Amino acid sequence: MKKTDMMIGLYIMAAIIFMLVPIPTALLDVLMALNISISMIILFNALFASDVLNMSTFPSILLFTTVFRISLNISSTRNILTQGYAGGVVAAFGEFVGGGDMVVGTIVFIILIIVQFMVINKGSERVSEVSARFTLDAMPGKQMAIDADLNTGAITDKEAQERRQKIQDEASFFGSMDGATKYVKGDATAGLLITMVNIIGGVIMGILRQGLPAMTALEQYGLLTIGDGLVSQIPSLMISLSTGIMVTKVSQEADIGDLLVSQLFSVPKVLYMVGGSMAFLGIFTGLPTLVFTVYGVVFILAGRAMQSKIEIASVESEVSEVDTSAEEIRKPENVVSLLQVDAIELEFGYGIIPLADVNQGGDLLDRVVLIRRQIALEYGCVVPTIRMRDNIQLNPNQYIIKIKGIQVSEGEILFDHYMAMNPGYVEEEITGIPTFEPSFHLPALWITEGQRERAESFGYTVVDPPSIIATHITEVIKEHLDELLTRQDVQNLVNNIQEKNGTLVTELIPKLLGIGEVQKVLQNMLREGISIRDLVTIFETLADYSPTTRDTDVLTEYVRQSPSIKRFISNKYFPMNTTTSVVTLDPKIEQEIMASVKQTEQGSYIAMDPEKNQFIMRSVKEEIQKLENLGNNPIIITSPIVRMYFKRMTKDYFKDLIVISYNEIESNVELQSVGMVTA
């Protein structure tokens, strides 16, 4: 057991024992002095804490010190009633602080109680309640602000995690303080009641046991009681003051002394006005001339000194900025930082800034956060942070999307307009500015807010500008998701499942496959829009087949044919209780493709006659057109052994072509062949 734990345990245990066992007056003096010193430590720690979380244990401290103080109060009460003496500390407080007079001591004690109970405790209780409520209400907004900073690149993932933890800790602290202030309030009430009981009990004991006259008994025991009350209430007042300081503390990383001085005495004209007013009051009124005039002169001189200090600081700041900028240019690190390439970037003209600015009502940042969440749920991988920045070189309404520093797509929007798209069956026409939807390049119209309701009533699909950009980003990310998956991302995915599947991971990596090989398999799947969320199934399949082959393309085919992935493919492309129209591949073509496959140490490639290849592509185009005329996805079904080679042949010609093998289709799927690819 730690020494600190033993000390805290003894502290609490002693408080309980002191309530039951009589304490010698000498030991009582030591404990009362200890109580006063602990109260001072708490007060000054609360005063100079730069952040409330620096004293996150303050609610527990309140409880411990309150119980210990009450136990000492009970012990001193026992000694007063039984011995007529409670030690030197109580006697000194009664004689010195109370002025040796019961009436004076009583008045001082009552004033302390009123100040503590009505001012400090009541204010601290109200502030704690409001702080707890507002802290909890502000949590969602603070979380969204952190996500926005993370997406814009202002903070790192580690900093975002630390900020989220700080928000949770602050909520817990203020929630606890809301209840802990009740301890302080109850302590003040208990001190008043104990004092009343002591006086009444002391008078009764003095009259009945010692035979003292009523006034003598009142004077003797009343003075001791007041001393005991002051010994208890002064530490209690310091704890109450500490509580008020903690719940009213601003969250700034600065010393409170510096903050107070800088905020009160940093404006020269304020000091000039105060100095002039004090001098006027001292000269032209009946107030003490010397005192007020001296104060006036002091404040005027302080204002002049502060003004000179500000002027010097301004000049030094300008010089420092020039020197700093020159030094920054010379630093080689600034050149090195330019080599960093963001995985995904969104750059936009100044006309689109309101969409990204939260202060102007823009929610584009929130949508970007949802995009990353959507991709993670749909495809099972974490999208890198999407950097968003304005670019004055672009047209005001233009935006571009970059992948690893290279522009891959662009778009243009009209602020305060909506994009209306005809789904294909609407015959009514509306007026607008012709354009194209940037994600799928569909014809569309820009319409005003007043036309929106009319367009929707006709059946047009109406989309606002933030949704257009968000959809465009989503589609670009999906298209390049395989490029964005790095080895480090794969390692993070492995670490995520390792806790519950340690045996599987240990068997596969790095014994059978390296991280790079696993990455290639996952990239192959993402390239064709297959989710890698079920990593356990993927890894189990790789562990089954990697002892026989380390060809990542072949391993990808095995993974695609596993039960859960097969189910995913079937559900994605073949709706239940519906017959799906597809195109098949001529067996002769399949044989020719397999015959043209050449194996090398670096992998396999297709060495087909270019003329023959053109005939096949022409046939593919014709058959795909049949499917599109029927309103179906372009799907071609092949044998398992040919699928990956045929997909490789067609990917440069038909980007959206879906190639599926028979082994990747569930048995309950109903298909209808409407054509066959021939040559």
Coordinates of N, CA, C and O in Angstrom, one line a residue, residues 32-96:
M32 N -5.9 21.0 16.0 CA -6.5 22.2 15.5 C -5.6 23.1 14.7 O -6.0 23.7 13.7
A33 N -4.3 23.1 15.1 CA -3.3 23.8 14.3 C -3.1 23.1 12.9 O -3.0 23.8 11.9
L34 N -3.2 21.8 12.9 CA -3.1 21.0 11.7 C -4.3 21.4 10.7 O -4.1 21.6 9.5
N35 N -5.5 21.5 11.3 CA -6.7 21.8 10.6 C -6.6 23.2 9.9 O -6.9 23.4 8.8
I36 N -6.1 24.1 10.7 CA -5.9 25.5 10.2 C -4.9 25.5 9.0 O -5.1 26.1 8.0
S37 N -3.8 24.8 9.2 CA -2.7 24.7 8.1 C -3.2 24.1 6.9 O -2.9 24.5 5.7
I38 N -4.0 23.0 7.0 CA -4.6 22.3 5.8 C -5.5 23.2 5.1 O -5.6 23.3 3.9
S39 N -6.3 24.0 5.8 CA -7.2 25.0 5.2 C -6.5 26.0 4.4 O -6.9 26.4 3.3
M40 N -5.3 26.5 5.0 CA -4.5 27.5 4.3 C -3.9 26.9 3.0 O -3.9 27.5 1.9
I41 N -3.5 25.6 3.1 CA -2.9 24.9 1.9 C -4.0 24.9 0.8 O -3.7 25.1 -0.4
I42 N -5.2 24.5 1.1 CA -6.3 24.4 0.2 C -6.6 25.7 -0.4 O -6.8 25.9 -1.7
L43 N -6.7 26.8 0.4 CA -7.0 28.1 -0.1 C -6.0 28.6 -1.1 O -6.4 29.1 -2.2
F44 N -4.7 28.5 -0.8 CA -3.7 29.0 -1.7 C -3.5 28.2 -2.9 O -3.2 28.7 -4.0
N45 N -3.8 26.9 -2.8 CA -3.8 26.0 -4.0 C -4.9 26.4 -5.0 O -4.7 26.4 -6.2
A46 N -6.1 26.6 -4.4 CA -7.2 27.1 -5.2 C -7.0 28.4 -5.8 O -7.4 28.7 -7.0
L47 N -6.3 29.3 -5.1 CA -6.1 30.7 -5.6 C -5.1 30.7 -6.8 O -5.4 31.4 -7.7
F48 N -4.1 29.8 -6.7 CA -3.1 29.9 -7.7 C -3.2 28.8 -8.8 O -2.3 28.6 -9.6
A49 N -4.2 28.0 -8.7 CA -4.4 26.9 -9.8 C -4.8 27.6 -11.1 O -5.7 28.4 -11.2
S50 N -4.0 27.3 -12.2 CA -4.3 27.9 -13.5 C -5.5 27.3 -14.1 O -6.1 27.9 -15.0
D51 N -6.0 26.1 -13.7 CA -7.1 25.5 -14.3 C -7.8 24.7 -13.2 O -7.2 24.2 -12.3
V52 N -9.1 24.6 -13.3 CA -9.9 23.9 -12.3 C -9.5 22.4 -12.2 O -9.6 21.8 -11.1
L53 N -9.1 21.8 -13.3 CA -8.7 20.4 -13.3 C -7.4 20.2 -12.6 O -7.0 19.0 -12.3
N54 N -6.6 21.3 -12.3 CA -5.4 21.1 -11.4 C -5.8 20.7 -10.0 O -4.9 20.1 -9.3
M55 N -7.0 20.9 -9.6 CA -7.5 20.4 -8.4 C -8.8 19.6 -8.6 O -9.9 19.9 -8.0
S56 N -8.7 18.6 -9.4 CA -9.9 17.8 -9.8 C -10.5 17.0 -8.6 O -11.6 16.6 -8.6
T57 N -9.6 16.8 -7.6 CA -10.1 16.1 -6.4 C -10.7 17.0 -5.3 O -11.0 16.6 -4.2
F58 N -11.0 18.3 -5.7 CA -11.5 19.3 -4.7 C -12.8 18.8 -4.1 O -13.0 19.0 -2.9
P59 N -13.8 18.2 -4.8 CA -15.0 17.8 -4.1 C -14.7 16.7 -3.0 O -15.3 16.8 -1.9
S60 N -13.8 15.8 -3.2 CA -13.4 14.8 -2.2 C -12.7 15.5 -1.0 O -13.0 15.2 0.2
I61 N -11.9 16.5 -1.3 CA -11.2 17.3 -0.3 C -12.2 18.0 0.6 O -12.0 18.0 1.8
L62 N -13.2 18.6 0.0 CA -14.3 19.2 0.8 C -14.9 18.3 1.8 O -15.1 18.6 3.0
L63 N -15.2 17.1 1.4 CA -15.8 16.1 2.2 C -14.9 15.7 3.4 O -15.3 15.7 4.6
F64 N -13.7 15.4 3.1 CA -12.7 14.9 4.1 C -12.5 16.0 5.1 O -12.5 15.7 6.4
T65 N -12.2 17.2 4.7 CA -11.9 18.3 5.6 C -13.1 18.7 6.5 O -13.0 19.0 7.7
T66 N -14.3 18.6 5.9 CA -15.5 18.9 6.7 C -15.7 17.9 7.8 O -16.0 18.3 8.9
V67 N -15.6 16.6 7.5 CA -15.7 15.6 8.5 C -14.7 15.7 9.6 O -15.0 15.6 10.8
F68 N -13.4 16.0 9.2 CA -12.4 16.2 10.2 C -12.6 17.4 11.1 O -12.4 17.3 12.3
R69 N -13.1 18.5 10.5 CA -13.3 19.7 11.3 C -14.5 19.5 12.3 O -14.4 19.9 13.4
I70 N -15.5 18.8 11.9 CA -16.7 18.5 12.7 C -16.2 17.6 13.9 O -16.7 17.8 15.0
S71 N -15.4 16.6 13.6 CA -14.9 15.7 14.7 C -14.1 16.5 15.7 O -14.2 16.2 16.9
L72 N -13.3 17.5 15.3 CA -12.5 18.3 16.2 C -13.5 19.2 17.1 O -13.3 19.4 18.3
N73 N -14.5 19.6 16.4 CA -15.5 20.5 17.1 C -16.2 19.7 18.2 O -16.5 20.1 19.3
I74 N -16.6 18.4 17.9 CA -17.2 17.5 18.9 C -16.3 17.3 20.0 O -16.7 17.3 21.2
S75 N -15.0 17.0 19.7 CA -14.0 16.7 20.8 C -13.8 17.9 21.7 O -13.7 17.8 22.9
S76 N -13.7 19.1 21.1 CA -13.5 20.3 21.9 C -14.8 20.6 22.8 O -14.7 21.1 23.9
T77 N -16.0 20.3 22.2 CA -17.2 20.5 23.0 C -17.2 19.6 24.2 O -17.6 20.0 25.3
R78 N -16.8 18.3 24.0 CA -16.7 17.4 25.1 C -15.8 17.9 26.2 O -16.1 17.8 27.4
N79 N -14.6 18.4 25.8 CA -13.7 18.9 26.8 C -14.2 20.2 27.5 O -14.0 20.3 28.8
I80 N -14.9 21.0 26.8 CA -15.4 22.2 27.5 C -16.5 21.9 28.5 O -16.5 22.4 29.6
L81 N -17.3 20.9 28.2 CA -18.4 20.6 29.1 C -17.9 19.7 30.3 O -18.5 19.8 31.4
T82 N -16.9 18.9 30.1 CA -16.4 18.0 31.1 C -15.3 18.6 32.0 O -15.2 18.4 33.2
Q83 N -14.4 19.4 31.4 CA -13.3 20.0 32.1 C -13.3 21.5 32.2 O -12.6 22.0 33.0
G84 N -14.2 22.1 31.4 CA -14.2 23.6 31.5 C -13.0 24.2 30.8 O -12.6 25.4 31.0
Y85 N -12.3 23.4 30.0 CA -11.1 23.8 29.3 C -10.9 23.0 28.0 O -11.1 21.8 28.1
A86 N -10.5 23.6 26.9 CA -10.4 22.9 25.6 C -9.1 23.1 25.0 O -8.9 23.0 23.8
G87 N -8.0 23.5 25.7 CA -6.7 23.7 25.2 C -6.4 25.1 24.9 O -7.2 26.0 25.0
G88 N -5.1 25.4 24.6 CA -4.6 26.7 24.5 C -5.1 27.4 23.2 O -5.3 28.6 23.2
V89 N -5.3 26.6 22.1 CA -5.8 27.2 20.9 C -7.2 27.9 21.1 O -7.4 29.0 20.7
V90 N -8.1 27.1 21.7 CA -9.5 27.6 21.9 C -9.4 28.8 22.8 O -10.1 29.8 22.6
A91 N -8.6 28.7 23.9 CA -8.6 29.8 24.9 C -8.0 31.1 24.2 O -8.5 32.2 24.4
A92 N -7.0 30.9 23.4 CA -6.3 32.0 22.7 C -7.3 32.7 21.7 O -7.4 33.9 21.7
F93 N -8.1 31.9 21.0 CA -9.0 32.5 20.1 C -10.1 33.2 20.8 O -10.6 34.3 20.4
G94 N -10.5 32.7 22.0 CA -11.5 33.4 22.8 C -11.1 34.7 23.3 O -11.8 35.7 23.4
E95 N -9.8 34.7 23.8 CA -9.2 35.9 24.5 C -8.8 36.9 23.4 O -9.1 38.1 23.6
F96 N -8.0 36.5 22.4 CA -7.4 37.4 21.5 C -8.4 37.9 20.4 O -8.6 39.1 20.2

